[in-house]
CSV table of C-alpha atoms and ligand atoms in Angstrom, one decimal:
chain,number,residue,atom,x,y,z
D,1088,UNK,CA,0.0,0.0,0.0
D,1089,UNK,CA,1.0,3.6,-0.5
D,1090,UNK,CA,3.3,5.3,2.1
D,1091,UNK,CA,4.2,1.8,3.6
D,1092,UNK,CA,0.8,1.7,5.2
D,1093,UNK,CA,-1.0,-1.6,6.0
D,1094,UNK,CA,-4.7,-2.6,5.8
D,1095,UNK,CA,-5.8,-1.9,9.3
D,1096,UNK,CA,-8.7,-4.1,10.5
D,1097,UNK,CA,-8.6,-2.9,14.1
D,1098,UNK,CA,-12.0,-2.2,15.7
D,1099,UNK,CA,-11.1,1.3,16.9
D,1100,UNK,CA,-9.2,3.4,16.9
D,1101,UNK,CA,-9.3,2.4,13.2
D,1102,UNK,CA,-8.2,3.2,9.8
D,1103,UNK,CA,-8.8,6.8,8.5
D,1104,UNK,CA,-9.0,7.8,4.8
D,1105,UNK,CA,-5.4,8.4,3.5
D,1106,UNK,CA,-6.6,11.5,1.7
D,1107,UNK,CA,-7.9,13.0,5.0
D,1108,UNK,CA,-4.6,12.2,6.8
D,1109,UNK,CA,-2.6,13.8,4.0
D,1110,UNK,CA,-4.8,16.9,4.1
D,1111,UNK,CA,-4.4,17.2,7.8
D,1112,UNK,CA,-0.6,16.7,7.4
D,1113,UNK,CA,-0.4,19.4,4.8
D,1114,UNK,CA,-2.2,21.9,7.1
D,1115,UNK,CA,-0.4,20.9,10.3
D,1116,UNK,CA,2.2,23.7,10.5
D,1117,UNK,CA,0.2,26.6,9.2
D,1118,UNK,CA,-3.6,26.2,9.2
D,1119,UNK,CA,-5.2,28.5,6.6
D,1120,UNK,CA,-2.5,31.1,6.8
D,1121,UNK,CA,-2.9,31.6,10.5
D,1122,UNK,CA,0.7,30.8,11.2
D,1123,UNK,CA,-0.5,28.2,13.7
D,1124,UNK,CA,-1.6,24.6,13.6
D,1125,UNK,CA,-5.2,23.7,14.3
D,1126,UNK,CA,-3.9,22.3,17.6
D,1127,UNK,CA,-2.8,25.8,18.7
D,1128,UNK,CA,-5.7,28.0,17.5
D,1129,UNK,CA,-8.1,29.4,20.0
D,1130,UNK,CA,-11.5,27.7,20.1
D,1131,UNK,CA,-13.0,31.2,20.0
D,1132,UNK,CA,-11.2,32.2,16.8
D,1133,UNK,CA,-13.1,32.7,13.6
D,1134,UNK,CA,-11.0,30.2,11.7
D,1135,UNK,CA,-11.9,27.5,14.3
D,1136,UNK,CA,-15.6,28.5,14.2
D,1137,UNK,CA,-15.7,27.8,10.5
D,1138,UNK,CA,-14.3,24.3,11.0
D,1139,UNK,CA,-16.7,23.6,13.9
D,1140,UNK,CA,-19.8,24.8,12.1
D,1141,UNK,CA,-19.0,23.3,8.8
D,1142,UNK,CA,-18.5,19.9,10.4
D,1143,UNK,CA,-21.9,20.1,12.0
D,1144,UNK,CA,-23.6,21.2,8.8
D,1145,UNK,CA,-22.0,18.4,6.8
D,1146,UNK,CA,-23.0,15.8,9.3
D,1147,UNK,CA,-26.6,17.0,9.2
D,1148,UNK,CA,-26.6,17.1,5.4
D,1149,UNK,CA,-25.2,13.6,5.2
D,1150,UNK,CA,-27.9,12.4,7.5
D,1151,UNK,CA,-30.7,14.3,5.7
D,1152,UNK,CA,-31.7,16.1,8.9
D,1153,UNK,CA,-33.0,19.6,9.2
D,1154,UNK,CA,-33.1,22.5,11.7
D,1155,UNK,CA,-35.0,20.4,14.2
D,1156,UNK,CA,-31.8,18.4,14.9
D,1157,UNK,CA,-28.7,19.5,16.7
D,1158,UNK,CA,-25.2,18.2,16.5
D,1159,UNK,CA,-23.1,18.1,19.7
D,1160,UNK,CA,-19.5,17.2,20.5
D,1161,UNK,CA,-19.0,15.8,24.0
D,1162,UNK,CA,-15.9,14.3,25.6
D,1163,UNK,CA,-15.8,11.1,27.7
D,1164,UNK,CA,-16.3,8.7,24.8
D,1165,UNK,CA,-19.4,6.7,24.1
D,1166,UNK,CA,-19.1,5.3,27.6
D,1167,UNK,CA,-19.9,8.8,29.0
D,1168,UNK,CA,-23.2,8.6,27.1
D,1169,UNK,CA,-24.1,5.4,29.0
D,1170,UNK,CA,-24.6,7.6,32.0
D,1171,UNK,CA,-25.7,10.9,30.5
D,1172,UNK,CA,-28.6,9.2,28.8
D,1173,UNK,CA,-30.3,7.9,31.9
D,1174,UNK,CA,-29.4,11.0,33.9
D,1175,UNK,CA,-31.0,13.3,31.4
D,1176,UNK,CA,-34.0,11.2,30.4
D,1177,UNK,CA,-34.9,8.5,32.9
D,1178,UNK,CA,-36.7,11.0,35.1
D,1179,UNK,CA,-40.2,11.9,36.4
D,1180,UNK,CA,-40.9,8.2,37.3
D,1181,UNK,CA,-40.0,6.9,33.9
D,1182,UNK,CA,-37.2,4.4,33.3
D,1183,UNK,CA,-34.8,3.5,30.5
D,1184,UNK,CA,-35.6,0.5,28.4
D,1185,UNK,CA,-32.7,-1.4,27.0
D,1186,UNK,CA,-32.1,-4.1,24.3
D,1187,UNK,CA,-29.2,-6.2,25.3
D,1188,UNK,CA,-27.6,-7.2,22.0
D,1189,UNK,CA,-24.0,-7.3,23.1
D,1190,UNK,CA,-21.2,-6.1,25.3
D,1191,UNK,CA,-21.7,-2.3,25.0
D,1192,UNK,CA,-25.5,-2.5,25.0
D,1193,UNK,CA,-25.1,-4.4,28.4
D,1194,UNK,CA,-22.7,-1.8,29.7
D,1195,UNK,CA,-25.2,0.9,28.9
D,1196,UNK,CA,-27.9,-1.0,30.7
D,1197,UNK,CA,-25.6,-1.6,33.7
D,1198,UNK,CA,-24.8,2.1,34.0
D,1199,UNK,CA,-28.6,2.9,34.0
D,1200,UNK,CA,-29.0,0.4,36.8
D,1201,UNK,CA,-26.4,2.2,38.9
D,1202,UNK,CA,-28.5,5.3,38.6
D,1203,UNK,CA,-31.9,3.7,39.2
D,1204,UNK,CA,-34.3,1.2,37.8
D,1205,UNK,CA,-34.0,0.1,34.2
D,1206,UNK,CA,-35.9,-2.5,32.1
D,1207,UNK,CA,-34.6,-5.1,29.7
D,1208,UNK,CA,-36.9,-4.8,26.6
D,1209,UNK,CA,-35.2,-7.8,24.8
D,1210,UNK,CA,-32.0,-9.7,25.0
D,1211,UNK,CA,-30.0,-12.2,22.9
D,1212,UNK,CA,-27.5,-12.9,25.8
D,1213,UNK,CA,-28.7,-16.5,26.1
D,1214,UNK,CA,-27.6,-17.2,22.5
D,1215,UNK,CA,-24.2,-15.6,22.8
D,1216,UNK,CA,-25.5,-12.4,21.2
D,1217,UNK,CA,-25.6,-14.1,17.8
D,1218,UNK,CA,-28.6,-12.2,16.7
D,1219,UNK,CA,-30.3,-8.9,16.9
D,1220,UNK,CA,-33.6,-9.2,18.7
D,1221,UNK,CA,-36.5,-8.7,16.3
D,1222,UNK,CA,-39.4,-6.3,16.6
D,1223,UNK,CA,-41.6,-9.2,18.0
D,1224,UNK,CA,-39.1,-9.9,20.8
D,1225,UNK,CA,-39.3,-6.3,22.1
D,1226,UNK,CA,-41.5,-5.6,25.2
D,1227,UNK,CA,-41.4,-2.1,26.5
D,1228,UNK,CA,-42.3,-1.3,30.1
D,1229,UNK,CA,-45.4,0.9,30.5
D,1230,UNK,CA,-43.3,3.7,32.1
D,1231,UNK,CA,-40.6,3.7,29.4
D,1232,UNK,CA,-38.6,7.0,29.2
D,1233,UNK,CA,-36.8,5.7,26.0
D,1234,UNK,CA,-35.7,2.6,24.2
D,1235,UNK,CA,-31.9,2.3,24.0
D,1236,UNK,CA,-30.3,0.2,21.3
D,1237,UNK,CA,-26.8,-0.5,20.3
D,1238,UNK,CA,-27.1,-0.4,16.5
D,1239,UNK,CA,-23.9,-2.2,15.6
D,1240,UNK,CA,-22.3,-4.6,18.1
D,1241,UNK,CA,-18.6,-4.2,17.6
D,1242,UNK,CA,-17.5,-7.2,19.5
D,1243,UNK,CA,-20.1,-9.8,18.3
D,1244,UNK,CA,-20.3,-8.5,14.8
D,1245,UNK,CA,-24.1,-8.0,14.6
D,1246,UNK,CA,-26.0,-5.0,13.3
D,1247,UNK,CA,-29.7,-3.9,13.2
D,1248,UNK,CA,-31.3,-4.2,9.7
D,1249,UNK,CA,-34.5,-2.5,10.8
D,1250,UNK,CA,-35.5,0.4,13.0
D,1251,UNK,CA,-37.4,-0.6,16.1
D,1252,UNK,CA,-41.0,0.7,16.2
D,1253,UNK,CA,-41.5,2.3,19.6
D,1254,UNK,CA,-45.0,3.8,19.3
D,1255,UNK,CA,-43.9,7.3,20.3
D,1256,UNK,CA,-41.3,6.3,23.0
D,1257,UNK,CA,-38.1,8.1,22.1
D,1258,UNK,CA,-35.5,5.9,20.4
D,1259,UNK,CA,-31.9,6.3,21.4
D,1260,UNK,CA,-29.1,4.6,19.6
D,1261,UNK,CA,-25.4,4.0,20.2
D,1262,UNK,CA,-24.0,4.0,16.6
D,1263,UNK,CA,-20.4,4.1,17.6
D,1264,UNK,CA,-19.4,1.5,15.2
D,1265,UNK,CA,-21.7,2.1,12.2
D,1266,UNK,CA,-22.2,5.9,12.2
D,1267,UNK,CA,-22.5,7.4,8.7
D,1268,UNK,CA,-21.8,4.0,7.1
D,1269,UNK,CA,-25.1,3.7,5.2
D,1270,UNK,CA,-28.4,5.7,4.7
D,1271,UNK,CA,-31.1,5.4,7.4
D,1272,UNK,CA,-34.2,7.3,8.3
D,1273,UNK,CA,-32.4,9.1,11.1
D,1274,UNK,CA,-35.5,11.1,11.9
D,1275,UNK,CA,-36.9,8.1,13.6
D,1276,UNK,CA,-34.3,8.5,16.4
D,1277,UNK,CA,-34.5,11.1,19.2
D,1278,UNK,CA,-30.8,10.8,20.0
D,1279,UNK,CA,-27.9,9.1,18.3
D,1280,UNK,CA,-24.4,9.0,19.8
D,1281,UNK,CA,-21.1,7.7,18.5
D,1282,UNK,CA,-17.6,7.5,19.8
D,1283,UNK,CA,-15.9,8.7,16.6
D,1284,UNK,CA,-12.7,6.6,16.7
D,1285,UNK,CA,-14.1,4.0,14.3
D,1286,UNK,CA,-15.8,5.5,11.4
D,1287,UNK,CA,-15.2,9.3,11.8
D,1288,UNK,CA,-12.0,10.4,13.4
D,1289,UNK,CA,-9.6,10.1,16.3
D,1290,UNK,CA,-10.5,9.1,19.8
D,1291,UNK,CA,-11.6,11.9,22.2
D,1292,UNK,CA,-14.9,13.0,20.8
D,1293,UNK,CA,-18.3,11.6,21.0
D,1294,UNK,CA,-20.7,12.8,18.3
D,1295,UNK,CA,-24.3,13.3,19.3
D,1296,UNK,CA,-27.1,14.0,16.9
D,1297,UNK,CA,-30.4,14.7,18.7
D,1298,UNK,CA,-33.8,16.2,18.1
D,1299,UNK,CA,-33.6,19.7,19.6
D,1300,UNK,CA,-36.9,19.5,21.4
D,1301,UNK,CA,-35.6,16.3,23.1
D,1302,UNK,CA,-32.5,17.9,24.6
D,1303,UNK,CA,-33.8,21.3,25.3
D,1304,UNK,CA,-34.3,21.0,29.1
D,1305,UNK,CA,-32.1,18.8,31.2
D,1306,UNK,CA,-33.1,18.2,34.8
D,1307,UNK,CA,-32.2,21.2,37.0
D,1308,UNK,CA,-30.3,19.1,39.5
D,1309,UNK,CA,-27.7,17.8,36.9
D,1310,UNK,CA,-24.2,19.3,36.9
D,1311,UNK,CA,-23.4,21.5,34.0
D,1312,UNK,CA,-21.1,19.2,32.0
D,1313,UNK,CA,-23.6,16.3,32.2
D,1314,UNK,CA,-26.5,18.2,30.8
D,1315,UNK,CA,-27.3,18.0,27.0
D,1316,UNK,CA,-28.8,21.5,27.2
D,1317,UNK,CA,-25.4,22.9,28.1
D,1318,UNK,CA,-23.9,21.7,24.9
D,1319,UNK,CA,-27.0,22.5,22.8
D,1320,UNK,CA,-27.3,26.1,24.1
D,1321,UNK,CA,-23.6,26.8,23.6
D,1322,UNK,CA,-22.9,25.2,20.3
D,1323,UNK,CA,-20.7,22.6,22.1
D,1324,UNK,CA,-18.5,25.5,23.1
D,1325,UNK,CA,-19.4,26.0,26.8
D,1326,UNK,CA,-15.8,24.9,27.5
D,1327,UNK,CA,-12.8,24.1,25.4
D,1328,UNK,CA,-13.9,21.5,22.9
D,1329,UNK,CA,-11.7,18.6,21.6
D,1330,UNK,CA,-10.9,20.9,18.6
D,1331,UNK,CA,-8.5,18.6,16.7
D,1332,UNK,CA,-10.9,15.7,16.8
D,1333,UNK,CA,-13.8,17.9,15.6
D,1334,UNK,CA,-11.5,19.2,12.8
D,1335,UNK,CA,-10.8,15.6,11.7
D,1336,UNK,CA,-14.5,14.7,11.9
D,1337,UNK,CA,-15.2,17.6,9.6
D,1338,UNK,CA,-12.6,16.3,7.1
D,1339,UNK,CA,-14.0,12.8,7.2
D,1340,UNK,CA,-17.6,14.1,6.7
D,1341,UNK,CA,-16.4,16.2,3.7
D,1342,UNK,CA,-14.6,13.0,2.4
D,1343,UNK,CA,-17.8,11.0,2.7
D,1344,UNK,CA,-19.7,13.7,0.8
D,1345,UNK,CA,-17.1,13.5,-1.9
D,1346,UNK,CA,-17.5,9.7,-2.1
D,1347,UNK,CA,-21.2,10.3,-2.9
D,1348,UNK,CA,-22.7,10.5,0.6
D,1349,UNK,CA,-24.3,7.7,2.6
D,1350,UNK,CA,-26.0,6.1,-0.4
D,1351,UNK,CA,-22.6,5.5,-2.1
D,1352,UNK,CA,-20.9,4.6,1.2
D,1353,UNK,CA,-23.6,2.0,2.0
D,1354,UNK,CA,-23.3,0.4,-1.4
D,1355,UNK,CA,-19.5,0.2,-1.1
D,1356,UNK,CA,-19.7,-1.1,2.5
D,1357,UNK,CA,-22.2,-3.8,1.5
D,1358,UNK,CA,-19.9,-4.9,-1.4
D,1359,UNK,CA,-16.9,-5.0,0.8
D,1360,UNK,CA,-18.6,-7.1,3.5
D,1361,UNK,CA,-20.0,-9.5,0.9
D,1362,UNK,CA,-16.4,-10.3,-0.2
D,1363,UNK,CA,-15.5,-11.4,3.3
D,1364,UNK,CA,-18.8,-13.1,4.1
D,1365,UNK,CA,-18.5,-15.0,0.8
D,1366,UNK,CA,-15.0,-16.2,1.9
D,1367,UNK,CA,-16.6,-17.6,5.1
D,1368,UNK,CA,-19.7,-19.1,3.4
D,1369,UNK,CA,-17.7,-20.7,0.6
D,1370,UNK,CA,-15.1,-22.3,2.9
D,1371,UNK,CA,-17.0,-25.6,3.6
D,1372,UNK,CA,-17.1,-24.9,7.3
D,1373,UNK,CA,-13.4,-24.0,7.7
D,1374,UNK,CA,-14.5,-20.5,8.7
D,1375,UNK,CA,-17.6,-20.3,10.9
D,1376,UNK,CA,-19.3,-16.9,11.3
D,1377,UNK,CA,-20.4,-16.0,14.8
D,1378,UNK,CA,-23.4,-13.9,13.8
D,1379,UNK,CA,-26.7,-15.3,12.5
D,1380,UNK,CA,-26.9,-14.4,8.8
D,1381,UNK,CA,-29.8,-12.0,9.1
D,1382,UNK,CA,-28.0,-10.1,11.8
D,1383,UNK,CA,-24.6,-9.8,10.2
D,1384,UNK,CA,-22.7,-6.5,10.6
D,1385,UNK,CA,-21.3,-4.7,7.6
D,1386,UNK,CA,-18.6,-3.2,9.8
D,1387,UNK,CA,-17.2,-5.9,12.1
D,1388,UNK,CA,-17.0,-9.5,10.7
D,1389,UNK,CA,-16.5,-12.2,13.4
D,1390,UNK,CA,-15.5,-15.8,12.6
D,1391,UNK,CA,-13.8,-18.8,14.1
D,1392,UNK,CA,-11.4,-21.3,12.6
D,1393,UNK,CA,-11.2,-25.1,13.4
D,1394,UNK,CA,-8.8,-24.6,16.4
D,1395,UNK,CA,-7.2,-21.8,18.5
D,1396,UNK,CA,-3.8,-22.8,17.1
D,1397,UNK,CA,-5.0,-22.1,13.6
D,1398,UNK,CA,-6.5,-18.8,14.7
D,1399,UNK,CA,-3.2,-17.7,16.1
D,1400,UNK,CA,-1.4,-18.8,12.9
D,1401,UNK,CA,-4.1,-16.9,10.8
D,1402,UNK,CA,-3.4,-13.7,12.7
D,1403,UNK,CA,0.4,-14.0,12.5
D,1404,UNK,CA,0.3,-14.8,8.7
D,1405,UNK,CA,-2.2,-12.1,8.0
D,1406,UNK,CA,0.2,-9.6,9.5
D,1407,UNK,CA,2.9,-10.8,7.1
D,1408,UNK,CA,0.5,-10.0,4.3
D,1409,UNK,CA,0.1,-6.5,5.6
D,1410,UNK,CA,-3.4,-7.3,7.0
D,1411,UNK,CA,-3.3,-6.0,10.6
D,1412,UNK,CA,-5.6,-6.2,13.6
D,1413,UNK,CA,-7.7,-9.3,12.7
D,1414,UNK,CA,-7.7,-10.9,16.1
D,1415,UNK,CA,-11.1,-11.1,17.7
D,1416,UNK,CA,-12.1,-9.7,21.1
D,1417,UNK,CA,-11.2,-12.0,24.0
D,1418,UNK,CA,-14.8,-12.5,25.0
D,1419,UNK,CA,-15.7,-14.1,21.6
D,1420,UNK,CA,-12.4,-15.4,20.5
D,1421,UNK,CA,-11.5,-16.2,16.9
D,1422,UNK,CA,-11.1,-13.4,14.4
D,1423,UNK,CA,-12.7,-10.0,13.9
D,1424,UNK,CA,-12.1,-7.9,10.8
D,1425,UNK,CA,-13.4,-4.4,11.1
D,1426,UNK,CA,-14.1,-2.8,7.7
D,1427,UNK,CA,-15.3,0.7,8.4
D,1428,UNK,CA,-15.8,3.4,5.8
D,1429,UNK,CA,-12.1,4.1,5.3
D,1430,UNK,CA,-11.2,0.5,4.5
D,1431,UNK,CA,-10.8,0.4,0.7
D,1432,UNK,CA,-12.3,-2.3,-1.4
D,1433,UNK,CA,-8.7,-3.5,-2.1
D,1434,UNK,CA,-8.3,-4.2,1.6
D,1435,UNK,CA,-11.3,-6.6,1.6
D,1436,UNK,CA,-10.1,-8.2,-1.7
D,1437,UNK,CA,-6.7,-8.8,-0.1
D,1438,UNK,CA,-8.3,-10.2,3.0
D,1439,UNK,CA,-10.7,-12.5,1.0
D,1440,UNK,CA,-7.8,-13.8,-1.1
D,1441,UNK,CA,-5.7,-14.4,2.0
D,1442,UNK,CA,-8.6,-16.3,3.7
D,1443,UNK,CA,-8.9,-18.6,0.6
D,1444,UNK,CA,-5.2,-19.2,0.5
D,1445,UNK,CA,-4.9,-19.9,4.2
D,1446,UNK,CA,-7.9,-22.3,4.1
D,1447,UNK,CA,-6.3,-24.3,1.2
D,1448,UNK,CA,-3.0,-24.5,3.0
D,1449,UNK,CA,-4.4,-25.6,6.3
D,1450,UNK,CA,-7.6,-27.6,5.6
C,341,LIG,C1,-20.7,0.1,20.1
C,341,LIG,C2,-19.8,0.8,21.1
C,341,LIG,N1,-20.3,1.5,22.0
C,341,LIG,C3,-19.5,2.1,23.0
C,341,LIG,C4,-18.1,1.9,22.9
C,341,LIG,C5,-17.3,2.6,23.9
C,341,LIG,O1,-16.7,3.7,23.4
C,341,LIG,P1,-15.6,4.6,24.1
C,341,LIG,O2,-14.4,3.9,24.2
C,341,LIG,O3,-15.5,5.8,23.2
C,341,LIG,O4,-16.2,5.0,25.4
C,341,LIG,C6,-17.6,1.2,21.9
C,341,LIG,C7,-16.1,1.1,21.8
C,341,LIG,O5,-15.5,0.2,21.2
C,341,LIG,C8,-18.4,0.6,20.9
C,341,LIG,O6,-17.9,-0.2,20.0
C-alpha cells in the first residue's frame, strides 16, 4: 500500500482515509495562513468557528436532517453517554428500556441500573449475542422513558437491519461502530451517539445528533457538564472542545460527501462485506461466522477457525500479508475484521484472497 501503510482491520481506533490524513498533514504547521496549527488555535477564533460549524452542517446534510436536529460534540467517549442518557431522560418516574444485544449494550444498561431502575426490553444474551432481537421480541415497560439500542455490536459482529418501532417512545441509539456507514431514516431517532474513533475520526470526541426538542431542558439538579442542554445552548463551546478531533470529523464528513454520501458509502460497505462473508460461506465450514446471517454486521465481521492454534497462525500470517488487527475480542475469541468506511475495497479483496489461500494450505 501507498506510504508503507497496511490494511488496518482494528475495531477502533481504526483506519482513517489516507486522503484525510494527508490533508491534515499538509495543514499541520500553518492552518489556513494563521501561522499556527489547528492544535494551537483558540477555540473562540473565527478560523476555528468555521471548522466547527462546517463539520456540524456536513453531518446533518449527510444524515438528511434539518433544523429540528442539533449536532453536539462531547468528551468522555461513548461510555460517558451510557450515564448521560439515563441522567437526562430517565426522570419523572420513567425508566430507561434497553435491548441487550452485546457487550456495549449491556454496559449501557448496567450504567442505567447504577443510577436507578431500568428495564430489559429484549436480550440475545442466552444465545451468545448471535442475533439482533426482532421487533416481535421487544417488550417495552409501561413507564418507558426511552428505548436504547446499540445499532452495531462491535464485539459480536451484529447490526440492526431494521429500525425498532416504539409507538412514540423516544428511540436512542449507540451508533459508535456504524455511524455514517449507510443511509437510514435518522429522523426516527430522538438521539444518536457515536464515539468517533471507528468511522469518523480520532478518539476523544463523542458525536451526538439529537432532536432539539428532546434535549432542550435537562433536569435542574444535573451538573453543567452532564447536561445535554449545556452543549445544545452553547454550540458545544461551553468549555474548550476537543478541537483537533472535531476538525478531523469535519474532514471525514467532507470526504464521505465526496464519495457520494451515505448512499454510495452504504453500497460500497455492502460490497466490501460481501467479499469477506462469501469467503466464510464458501469455505465448507473451515471458517464459521459468529453472527446469524440475518444479523450480520457490515462493519465488524467475526468468525472462528477449526482450532485456536489455527486462529493464532491466521493472525500471524495475515500480519505478514500487511493485514493487521484481525484478532477477535477476548470475549468471543476467533477473528474479527473491522471494515469501516475508510477500509478500501482493495483491503477486503486482499483479506478474502488471504482467507482462501490460508484455508487451502491448512484444511
Ligand atoms: C458500540 C460501542 N459503544 C461504545 C463503545 C465505547 O466507546 P468509548 O471507548 O468511546 O467510550 C464502543 C467502543 O468500542 C463501541 O464499539
